[in-house]
Coordinates of C-alpha atoms and ligand atoms in Angstrom, one line a residue:
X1 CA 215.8 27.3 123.3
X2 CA 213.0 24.7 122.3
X3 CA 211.0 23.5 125.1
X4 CA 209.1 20.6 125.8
X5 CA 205.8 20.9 127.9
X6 CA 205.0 17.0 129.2
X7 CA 201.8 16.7 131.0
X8 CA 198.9 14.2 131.3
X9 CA 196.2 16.9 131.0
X10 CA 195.8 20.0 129.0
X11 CA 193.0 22.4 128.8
X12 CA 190.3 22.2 127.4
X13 CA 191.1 18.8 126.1
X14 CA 191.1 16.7 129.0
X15 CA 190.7 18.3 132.5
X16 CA 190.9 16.5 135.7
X17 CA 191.9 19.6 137.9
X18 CA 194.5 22.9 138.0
X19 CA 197.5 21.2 136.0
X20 CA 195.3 21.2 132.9
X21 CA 194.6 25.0 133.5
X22 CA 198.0 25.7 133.8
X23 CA 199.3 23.0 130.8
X24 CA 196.7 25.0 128.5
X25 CA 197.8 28.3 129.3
X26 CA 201.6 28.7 130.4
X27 CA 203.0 27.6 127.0
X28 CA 200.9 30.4 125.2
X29 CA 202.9 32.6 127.6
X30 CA 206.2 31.5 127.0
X31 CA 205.8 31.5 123.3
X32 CA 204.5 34.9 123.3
X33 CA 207.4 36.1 125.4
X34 CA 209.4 34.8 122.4
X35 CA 210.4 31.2 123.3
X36 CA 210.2 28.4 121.4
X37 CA 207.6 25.3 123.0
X38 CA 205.8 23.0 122.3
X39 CA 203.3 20.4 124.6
X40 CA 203.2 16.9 124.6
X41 CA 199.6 14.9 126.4
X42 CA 198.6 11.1 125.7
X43 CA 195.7 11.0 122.9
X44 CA 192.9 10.3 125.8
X45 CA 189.5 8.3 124.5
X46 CA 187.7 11.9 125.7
X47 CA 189.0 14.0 123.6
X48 CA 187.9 11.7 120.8
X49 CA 184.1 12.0 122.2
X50 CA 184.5 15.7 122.8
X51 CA 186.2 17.8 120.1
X52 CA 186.5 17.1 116.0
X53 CA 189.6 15.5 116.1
X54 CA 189.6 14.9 112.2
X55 CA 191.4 18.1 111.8
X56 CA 194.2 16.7 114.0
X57 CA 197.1 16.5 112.2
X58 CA 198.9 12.9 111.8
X59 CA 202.3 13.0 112.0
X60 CA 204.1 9.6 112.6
X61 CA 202.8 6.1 113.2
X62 CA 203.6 2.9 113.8
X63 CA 206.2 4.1 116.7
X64 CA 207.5 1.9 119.1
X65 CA 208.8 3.4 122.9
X66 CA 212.9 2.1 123.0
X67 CA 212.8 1.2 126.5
X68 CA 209.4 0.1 127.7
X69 CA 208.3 -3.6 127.8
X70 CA 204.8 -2.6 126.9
X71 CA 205.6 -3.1 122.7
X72 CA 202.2 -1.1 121.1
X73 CA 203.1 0.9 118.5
X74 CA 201.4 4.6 118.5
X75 CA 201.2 7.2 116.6
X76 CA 201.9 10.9 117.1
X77 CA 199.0 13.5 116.2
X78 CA 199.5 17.5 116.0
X79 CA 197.0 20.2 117.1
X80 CA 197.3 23.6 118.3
X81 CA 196.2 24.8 122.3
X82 CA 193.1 27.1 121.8
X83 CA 193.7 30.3 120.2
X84 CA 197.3 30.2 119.9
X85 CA 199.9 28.9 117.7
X86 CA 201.5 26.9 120.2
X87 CA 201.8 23.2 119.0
X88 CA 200.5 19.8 120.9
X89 CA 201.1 16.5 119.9
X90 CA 198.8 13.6 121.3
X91 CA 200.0 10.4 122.0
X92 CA 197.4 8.0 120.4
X93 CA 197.7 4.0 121.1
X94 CA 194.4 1.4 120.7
X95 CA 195.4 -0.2 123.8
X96 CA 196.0 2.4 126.5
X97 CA 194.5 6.3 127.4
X98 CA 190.6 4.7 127.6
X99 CA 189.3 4.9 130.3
X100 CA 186.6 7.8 131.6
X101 CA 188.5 9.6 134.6
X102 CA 192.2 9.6 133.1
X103 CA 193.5 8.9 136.6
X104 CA 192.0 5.8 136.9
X105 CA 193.9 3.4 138.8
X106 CA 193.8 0.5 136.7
X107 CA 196.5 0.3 134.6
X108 CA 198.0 3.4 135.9
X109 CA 201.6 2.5 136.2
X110 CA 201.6 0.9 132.6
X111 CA 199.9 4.0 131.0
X112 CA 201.7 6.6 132.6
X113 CA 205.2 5.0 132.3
X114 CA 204.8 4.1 128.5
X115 CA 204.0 8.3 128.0
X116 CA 206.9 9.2 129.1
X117 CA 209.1 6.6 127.4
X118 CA 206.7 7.1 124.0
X119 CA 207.5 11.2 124.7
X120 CA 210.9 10.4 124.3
X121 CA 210.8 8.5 121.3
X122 CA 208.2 11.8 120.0
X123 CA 211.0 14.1 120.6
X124 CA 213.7 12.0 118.7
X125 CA 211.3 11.7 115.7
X126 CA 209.7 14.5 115.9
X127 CA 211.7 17.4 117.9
X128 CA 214.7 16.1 117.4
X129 CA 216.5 19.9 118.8
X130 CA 214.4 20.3 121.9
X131 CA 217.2 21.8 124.9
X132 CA 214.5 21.4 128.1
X133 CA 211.9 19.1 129.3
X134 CA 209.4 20.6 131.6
X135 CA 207.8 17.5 133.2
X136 CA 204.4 17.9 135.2
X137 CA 203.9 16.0 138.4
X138 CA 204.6 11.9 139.2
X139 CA 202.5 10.9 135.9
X140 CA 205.6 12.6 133.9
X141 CA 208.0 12.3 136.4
X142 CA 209.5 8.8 134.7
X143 CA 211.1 11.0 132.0
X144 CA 214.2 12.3 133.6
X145 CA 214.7 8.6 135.4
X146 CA 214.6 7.6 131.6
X147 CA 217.1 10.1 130.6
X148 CA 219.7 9.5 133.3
X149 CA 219.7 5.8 132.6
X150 CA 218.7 3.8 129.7
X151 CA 218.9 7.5 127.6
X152 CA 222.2 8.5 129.0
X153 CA 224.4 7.6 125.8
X154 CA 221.9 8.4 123.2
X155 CA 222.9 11.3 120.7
X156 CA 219.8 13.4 121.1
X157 CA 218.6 12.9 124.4
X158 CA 221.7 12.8 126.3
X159 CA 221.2 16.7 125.9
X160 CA 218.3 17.6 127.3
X161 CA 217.6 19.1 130.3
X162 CA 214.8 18.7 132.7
X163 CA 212.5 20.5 135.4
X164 CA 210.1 18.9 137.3
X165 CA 207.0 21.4 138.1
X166 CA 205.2 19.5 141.3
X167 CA 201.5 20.9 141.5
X168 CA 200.4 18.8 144.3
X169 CA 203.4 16.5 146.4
X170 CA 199.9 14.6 148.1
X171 CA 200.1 12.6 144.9
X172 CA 203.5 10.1 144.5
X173 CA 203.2 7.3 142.4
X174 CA 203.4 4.5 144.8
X175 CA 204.3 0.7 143.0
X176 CA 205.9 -2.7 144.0
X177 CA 209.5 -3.1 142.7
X178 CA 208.2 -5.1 140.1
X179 CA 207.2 -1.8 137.8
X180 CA 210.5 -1.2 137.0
X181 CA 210.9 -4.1 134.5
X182 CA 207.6 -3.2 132.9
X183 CA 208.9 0.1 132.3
X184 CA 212.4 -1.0 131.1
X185 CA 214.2 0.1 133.5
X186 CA 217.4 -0.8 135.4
X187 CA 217.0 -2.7 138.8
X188 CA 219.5 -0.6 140.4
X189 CA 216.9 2.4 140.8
X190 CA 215.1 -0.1 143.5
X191 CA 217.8 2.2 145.9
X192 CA 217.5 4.4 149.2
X193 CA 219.3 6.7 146.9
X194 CA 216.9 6.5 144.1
X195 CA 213.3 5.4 143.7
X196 CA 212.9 3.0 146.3
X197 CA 210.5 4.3 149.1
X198 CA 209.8 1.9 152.4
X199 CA 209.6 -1.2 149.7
X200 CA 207.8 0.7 147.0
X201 CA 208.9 2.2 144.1
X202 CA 208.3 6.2 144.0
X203 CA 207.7 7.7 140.9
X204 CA 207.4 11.5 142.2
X205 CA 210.9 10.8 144.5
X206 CA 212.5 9.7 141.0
X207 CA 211.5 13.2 139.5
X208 CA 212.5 14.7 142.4
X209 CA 216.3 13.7 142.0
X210 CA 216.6 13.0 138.3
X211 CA 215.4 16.4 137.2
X212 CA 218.3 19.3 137.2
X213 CA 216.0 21.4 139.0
X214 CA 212.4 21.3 140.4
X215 CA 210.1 24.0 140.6
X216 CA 206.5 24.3 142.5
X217 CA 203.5 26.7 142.0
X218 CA 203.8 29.3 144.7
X219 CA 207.0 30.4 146.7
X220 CA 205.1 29.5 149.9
X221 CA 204.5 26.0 149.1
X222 CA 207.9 25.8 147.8
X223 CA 209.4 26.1 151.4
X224 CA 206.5 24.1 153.1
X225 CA 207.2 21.1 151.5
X226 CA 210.8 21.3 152.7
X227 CA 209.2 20.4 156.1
X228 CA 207.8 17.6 157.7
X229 CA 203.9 18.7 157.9
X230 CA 203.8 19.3 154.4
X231 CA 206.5 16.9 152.9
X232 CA 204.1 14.1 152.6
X233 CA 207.5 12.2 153.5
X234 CA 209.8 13.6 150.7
X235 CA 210.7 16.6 152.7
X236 CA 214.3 15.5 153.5
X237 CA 215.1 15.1 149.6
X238 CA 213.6 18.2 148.9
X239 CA 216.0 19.6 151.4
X240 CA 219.1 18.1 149.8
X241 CA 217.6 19.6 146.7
X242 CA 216.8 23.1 148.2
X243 CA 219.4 24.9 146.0
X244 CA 217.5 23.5 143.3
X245 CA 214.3 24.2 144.0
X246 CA 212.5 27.3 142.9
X247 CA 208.8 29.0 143.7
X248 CA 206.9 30.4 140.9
X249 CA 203.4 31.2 140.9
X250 CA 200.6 30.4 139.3
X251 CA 198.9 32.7 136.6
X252 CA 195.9 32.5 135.1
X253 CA 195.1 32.9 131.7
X254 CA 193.3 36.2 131.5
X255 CA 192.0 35.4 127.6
X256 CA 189.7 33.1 129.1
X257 CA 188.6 34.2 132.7
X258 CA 188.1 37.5 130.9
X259 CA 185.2 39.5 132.9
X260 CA 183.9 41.4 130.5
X261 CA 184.4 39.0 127.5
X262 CA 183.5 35.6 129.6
X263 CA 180.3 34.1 127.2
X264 CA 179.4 31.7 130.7
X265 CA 178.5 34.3 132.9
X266 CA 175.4 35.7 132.7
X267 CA 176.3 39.4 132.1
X268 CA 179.6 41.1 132.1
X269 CA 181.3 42.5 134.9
X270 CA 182.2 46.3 135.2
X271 CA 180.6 47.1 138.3
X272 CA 179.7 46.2 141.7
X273 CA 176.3 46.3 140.4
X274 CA 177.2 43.9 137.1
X275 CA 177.9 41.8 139.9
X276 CA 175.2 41.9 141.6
X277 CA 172.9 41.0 138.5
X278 CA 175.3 37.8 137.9
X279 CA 174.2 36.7 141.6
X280 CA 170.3 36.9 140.8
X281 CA 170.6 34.9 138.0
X282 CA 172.9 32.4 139.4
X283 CA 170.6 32.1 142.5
X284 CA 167.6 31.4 140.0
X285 CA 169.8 29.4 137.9
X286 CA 170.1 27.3 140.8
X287 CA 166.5 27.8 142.5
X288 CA 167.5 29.4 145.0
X289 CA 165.4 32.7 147.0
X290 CA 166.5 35.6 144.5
X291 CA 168.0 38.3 146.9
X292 CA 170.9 40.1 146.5
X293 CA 171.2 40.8 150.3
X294 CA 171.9 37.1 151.2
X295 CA 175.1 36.3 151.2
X296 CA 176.0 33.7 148.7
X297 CA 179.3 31.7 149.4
X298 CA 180.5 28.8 147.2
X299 CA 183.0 26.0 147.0
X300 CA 184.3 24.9 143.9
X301 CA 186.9 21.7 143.7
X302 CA 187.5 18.4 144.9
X303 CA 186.1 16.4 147.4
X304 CA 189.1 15.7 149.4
X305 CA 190.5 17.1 152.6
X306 CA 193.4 18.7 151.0
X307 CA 190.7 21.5 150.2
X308 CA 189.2 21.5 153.9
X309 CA 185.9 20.0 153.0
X310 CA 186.1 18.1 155.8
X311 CA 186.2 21.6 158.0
X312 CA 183.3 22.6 155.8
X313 CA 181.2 19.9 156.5
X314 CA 182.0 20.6 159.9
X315 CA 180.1 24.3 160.4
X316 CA 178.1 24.1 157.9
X317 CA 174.7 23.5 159.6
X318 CA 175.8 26.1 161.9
X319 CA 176.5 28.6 159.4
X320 CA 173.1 28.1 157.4
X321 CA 171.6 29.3 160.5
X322 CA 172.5 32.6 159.7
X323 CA 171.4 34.7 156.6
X324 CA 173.5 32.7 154.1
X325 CA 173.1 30.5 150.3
X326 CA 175.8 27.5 150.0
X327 CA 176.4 26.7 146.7
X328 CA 178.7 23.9 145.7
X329 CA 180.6 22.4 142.5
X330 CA 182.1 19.6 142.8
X331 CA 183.5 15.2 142.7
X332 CA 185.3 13.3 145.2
X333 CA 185.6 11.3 147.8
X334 CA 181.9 9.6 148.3
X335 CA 181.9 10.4 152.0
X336 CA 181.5 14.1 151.3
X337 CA 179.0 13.7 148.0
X338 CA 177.1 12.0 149.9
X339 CA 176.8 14.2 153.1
X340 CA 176.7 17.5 150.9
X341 CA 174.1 15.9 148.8
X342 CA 171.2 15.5 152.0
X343 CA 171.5 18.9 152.9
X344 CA 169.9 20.1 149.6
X345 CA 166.7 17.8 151.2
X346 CA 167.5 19.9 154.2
X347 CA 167.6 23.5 152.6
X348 CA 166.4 23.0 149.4
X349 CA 166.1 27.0 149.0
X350 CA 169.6 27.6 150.9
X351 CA 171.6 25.3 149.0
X352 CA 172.9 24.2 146.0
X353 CA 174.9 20.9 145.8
X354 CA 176.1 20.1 142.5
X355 CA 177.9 16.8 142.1
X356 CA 179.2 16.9 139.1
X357 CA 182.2 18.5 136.8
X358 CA 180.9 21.6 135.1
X359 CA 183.2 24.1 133.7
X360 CA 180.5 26.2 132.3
X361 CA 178.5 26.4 135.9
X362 CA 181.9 26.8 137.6
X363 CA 182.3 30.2 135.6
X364 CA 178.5 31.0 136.4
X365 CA 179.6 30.3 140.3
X366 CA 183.4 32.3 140.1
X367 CA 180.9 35.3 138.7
X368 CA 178.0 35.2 140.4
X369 CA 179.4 34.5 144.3
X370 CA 179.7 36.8 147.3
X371 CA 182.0 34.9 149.0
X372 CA 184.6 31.9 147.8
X373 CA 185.8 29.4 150.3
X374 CA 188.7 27.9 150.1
X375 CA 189.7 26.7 153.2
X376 CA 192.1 24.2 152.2
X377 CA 194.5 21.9 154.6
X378 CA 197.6 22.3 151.9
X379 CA 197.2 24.2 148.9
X380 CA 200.5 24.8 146.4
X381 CA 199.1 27.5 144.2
X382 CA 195.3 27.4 144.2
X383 CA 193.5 28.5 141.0
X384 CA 189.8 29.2 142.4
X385 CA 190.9 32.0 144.5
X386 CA 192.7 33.8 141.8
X387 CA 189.8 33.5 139.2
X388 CA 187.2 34.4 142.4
X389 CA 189.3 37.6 142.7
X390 CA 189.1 38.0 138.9
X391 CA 185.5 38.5 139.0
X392 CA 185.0 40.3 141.9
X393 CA 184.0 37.6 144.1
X394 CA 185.9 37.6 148.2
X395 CA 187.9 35.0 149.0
X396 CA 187.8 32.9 152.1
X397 CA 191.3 30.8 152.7
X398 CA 193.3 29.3 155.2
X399 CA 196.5 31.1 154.9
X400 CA 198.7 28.3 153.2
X401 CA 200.8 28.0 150.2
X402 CA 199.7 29.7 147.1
X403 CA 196.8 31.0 148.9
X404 CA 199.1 32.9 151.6
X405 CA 200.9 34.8 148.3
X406 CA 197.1 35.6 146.8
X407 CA 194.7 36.9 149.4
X408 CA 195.7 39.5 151.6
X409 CA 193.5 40.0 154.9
X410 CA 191.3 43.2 154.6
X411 CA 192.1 46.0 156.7
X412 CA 188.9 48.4 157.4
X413 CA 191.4 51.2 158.2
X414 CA 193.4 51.2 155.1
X415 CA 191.0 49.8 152.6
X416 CA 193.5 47.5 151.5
X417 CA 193.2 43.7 151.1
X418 CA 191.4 41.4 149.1
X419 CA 189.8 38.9 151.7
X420 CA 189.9 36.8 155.0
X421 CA 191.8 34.3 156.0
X422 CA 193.5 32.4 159.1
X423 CA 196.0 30.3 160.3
X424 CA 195.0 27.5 162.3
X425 CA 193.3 24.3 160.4
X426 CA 190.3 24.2 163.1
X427 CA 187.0 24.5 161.8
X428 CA 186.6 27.2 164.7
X429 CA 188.6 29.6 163.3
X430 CA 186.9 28.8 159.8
X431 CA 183.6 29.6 161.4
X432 CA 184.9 32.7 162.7
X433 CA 186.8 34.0 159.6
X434 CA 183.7 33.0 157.6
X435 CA 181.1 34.9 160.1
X436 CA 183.4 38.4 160.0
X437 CA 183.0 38.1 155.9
X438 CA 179.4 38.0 155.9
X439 CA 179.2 40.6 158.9
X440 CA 181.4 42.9 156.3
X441 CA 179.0 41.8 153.1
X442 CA 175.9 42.1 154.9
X443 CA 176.6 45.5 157.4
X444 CA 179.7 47.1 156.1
X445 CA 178.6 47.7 152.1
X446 CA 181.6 50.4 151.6
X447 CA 183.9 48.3 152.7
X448 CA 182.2 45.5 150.9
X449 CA 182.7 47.3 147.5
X450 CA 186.4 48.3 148.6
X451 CA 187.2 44.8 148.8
X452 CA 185.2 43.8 145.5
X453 CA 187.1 46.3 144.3
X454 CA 190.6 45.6 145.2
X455 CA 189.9 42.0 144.1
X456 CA 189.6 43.4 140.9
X457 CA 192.2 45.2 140.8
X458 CA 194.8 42.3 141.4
X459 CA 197.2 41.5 138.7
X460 CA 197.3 37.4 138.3
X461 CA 198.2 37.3 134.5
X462 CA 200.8 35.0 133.1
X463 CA 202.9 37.5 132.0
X464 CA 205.3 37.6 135.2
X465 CA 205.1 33.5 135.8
X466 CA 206.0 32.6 132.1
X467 CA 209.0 35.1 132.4
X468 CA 209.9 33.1 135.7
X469 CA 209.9 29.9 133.6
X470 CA 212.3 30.9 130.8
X471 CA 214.5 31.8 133.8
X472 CA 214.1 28.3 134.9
X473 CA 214.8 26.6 131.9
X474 CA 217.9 28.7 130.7
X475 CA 218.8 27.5 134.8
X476 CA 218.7 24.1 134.0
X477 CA 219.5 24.0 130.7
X478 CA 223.0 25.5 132.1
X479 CA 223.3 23.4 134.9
X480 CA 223.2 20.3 131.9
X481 CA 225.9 21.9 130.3
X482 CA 227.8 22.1 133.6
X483 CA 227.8 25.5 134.6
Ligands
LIG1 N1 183.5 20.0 139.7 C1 184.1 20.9 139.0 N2 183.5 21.4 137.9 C2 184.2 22.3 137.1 N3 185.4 22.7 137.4 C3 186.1 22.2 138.5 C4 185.4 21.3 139.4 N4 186.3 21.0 140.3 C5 187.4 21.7 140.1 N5 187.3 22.4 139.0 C6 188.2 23.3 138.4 O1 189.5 22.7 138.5 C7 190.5 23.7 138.8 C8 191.1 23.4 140.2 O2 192.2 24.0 140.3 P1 193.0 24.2 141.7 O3 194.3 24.9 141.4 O4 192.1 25.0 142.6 O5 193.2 22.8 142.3 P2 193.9 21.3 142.0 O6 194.0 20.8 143.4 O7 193.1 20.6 141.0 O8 195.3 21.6 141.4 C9 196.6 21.4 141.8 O9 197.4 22.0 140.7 C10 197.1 23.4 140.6 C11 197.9 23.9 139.4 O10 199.3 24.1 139.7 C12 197.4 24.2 141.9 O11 197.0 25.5 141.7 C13 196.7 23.5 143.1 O12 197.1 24.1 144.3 C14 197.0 22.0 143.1 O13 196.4 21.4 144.2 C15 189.8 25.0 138.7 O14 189.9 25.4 137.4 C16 188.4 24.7 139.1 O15 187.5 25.6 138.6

């Protein structure tokens, strides 16, 4: 089977959130587990200004999407994802993919809807024996609308099959009616039973019932979307769809959150006391008192409430009463910068607020933490917990989607269990949950270095999800065929 990997960021190339972790890492996975894949990501102006892109490899130009109205020719350019022999091609036109932040809403619909009609025209040229799509979210989520219309006669595409991945269902692609002419497509799709969406077009809902199956990124979050509190509104297709609709968690890639091999931390991890040596020299990093009894927690992500930043900025002057550092990583909404941001005035030696994207200090954080919180309102897999766990470092959730199949509460009398959690979204219970985490760090040390060990011990490698994948696609690529 050849497989097609569609999505608008990939590791380390352009990196917005968790999809480009997963987009970098997944297809090494599945190629090593002998299937045959290749990724597909738009030529962003970034990658230009970060990596030597002269060694790109250029493959076709002057290509012009079939359907789309948007008639800019582009060119196709090969590379390879880091340390593998997986191949990417980047989408390159001089009149789209340039601004900063690659989500940026101008232009949004135009950009992402001529990817996925210029993929399309990559594969025929390009790939022209490809069997699956594995589309990535709304941005992507045009392709098998494409292929169940204007593409439904044509020789090479009317083949393919496709599975939609949805990282995060927040996120929906939300137009006026008019997009649909823009992008070439037929007028009919402005339909109850199609893309129309209380008098918008919906890009995600399109995905959602022209893929042959859908997929999410933890089993958990796989049946919470079916309902109403976590739906977003698109719970009641997902429930026609349920048959189709399959839970596979999140891996990460283990080459690169590699403890002992990691060249951002500060030393390498092997023991609880390795770990204790990344802490001292993340708190002085940071300027913060060097003490390795203080209990350091951290929040790494974005800004939004779908991570429970708003519960954090809730307790948080009540929790820096007690013997506690609060570091934290990360770009949002500018309600929250801001607020984080005056509490380094506050506690200049208790806190670290870092508002900025920094892959390099997010490693420095994963390694060099106590405690990582992740407290979040809906969370389909969740990446931060899983490479916390990776380097010894608690986690701190709400029990919900991918982090309810990653942490498991501690239990003193067993010795089992990798963190604290709870149910409720109140910021009570995360000041609570939170306060029986440092009591454990700062009084209990053996069970403190049972957890730290357990986390260790936890098994999150891609192995088992890329496996789950070539399960999907030969699923899909049967259901094509009709069986
Ligand atoms: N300021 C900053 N500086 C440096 N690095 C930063 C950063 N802010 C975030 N990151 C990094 O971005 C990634 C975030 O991944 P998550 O899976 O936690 O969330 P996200 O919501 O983006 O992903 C969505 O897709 C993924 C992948 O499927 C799902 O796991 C998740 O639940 C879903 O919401 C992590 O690698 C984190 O270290």
């Amino acid at each position: 089977m050849k497989i097609a990997y569609v999505s608008y960021e990939v590791s380390p190339f352009a990196k917005a959130g968790g999809l480009a972790d997963v987009a970098g890492a997944l297809p090494k996975y599945i190629k090593n587990a002998g299937e045959d894949i290749y990724v597909v990501m738009p030529f962003h102006k970034n990658i230009e200004n970060n990596f030597n892109t002269s060694k790109f490899q250029l493959v076709k130009t002057g290509l012009i999407p079939d359907s789309h109205t948007h008639k800019s020719p582009f060119s196709v350019y090969k590379s390879y994802l880091e340390g593998s022999s997986v191949v990417i091609y980047f989408i390159k036109t001089n009149t789209l993919y340039d601004s900063k932040n690659i989500y940026d809403e101008e232009n949004i619909f135009l950009k992402t809807s001529y990817f996925c009609d210029a993929v399309l025209k990559t594969i025929k040229e390009c790939e022209p024996d490809t069997n699956v799509i594995n589309a990535n979210d709304w941005h992507t989520s045009l392709i098998p609308v494409y292929l169940k219309t204007v593409y439904l006669q044509d020789n090479i595409l009317k083949k393919i099959a496709t599975i939609l991945t949805i990282h995060n269902i927040g996120y929906q692609g939300l137009f006026n009616p008019e997009v649909l002419n823009q992008a070439g497509l037929p007028n009919y799709l402005f339909n109850i039973n199609a893309l129309e969406y209380y008098g918008k077009v919906n890009i995600l809902k399109g995905g959602i019932l022209f893929s042959n199956i859908i997929n999410t990124v933890s089993p958990t979050y796989a049946k919470e979307i079916q309902s109403e509190e976590y739906g977003y509104g698109l719970e009641g297709i997902l429930k026609v769809r349920s048959e189709d609709l399959f839970g596979v968690l999140n891996g990460i890639d283990y080459s690169i959150y590699d403890p002992i091999k990691d060249p951002h931390i500060f030393y390498p991890i092997e023991s609880y006391k390795d770990k204790l040596k990344n802490k001292t020299s993340l708190q002085e990093y940071l300027g913060l008192v060097k003490d390795e009894n203080i209990t350091l927690i951290s929040f790494i992500g974005r800004l939004f409430e779908q991570k429970g930043i708003d519960l954090i900025s809730k307790i948080i002057d009540l929790l820096l009463l007690t013997d506690i550092q609060f570091v934290l990583l990360g770009t949002g909404d500018k309600k929250y910068e801001d607020y984080f941001a005056t509490l380094t005035k506050i506690y200049p030696k208790k806190v670290s607020i870092n508002i900025t994207f920094d892959v390099d200090l997010a490693q420095k954080i994963y390694a060099g933490s106590d405690i990582f919180l992740m407290p979040s309102k809906y969370e389909p897999c969740g990446l931060g917990q899983m490479y916390s766990m990776r380097y010894g470092t608690v986690p701190v959730v709400r029990y919900t989607g991918g982090l309810k199949d990653t942490v498991s509460e501690y239990n003193p009398k067993d010795k089992k269990g990798t963190g604290f959690g709870f149910y409720e979204y109140q910021e009570a219970n995360l000041l609570y949950t939170l306060m029986k985490a440092v009591y454990f760090h700062q009084k209990r040390k053996d069970d403190w270095t049972n957890i730290f060990e357990n986390c260790m011990k936890e098994d999150f490698s891609y192995e088992k999800a890329a496996k789950k994948y070539i399960e999907l696609y030969k699923i899909a690529f049967d259901k094509k065929r009709g069986y």
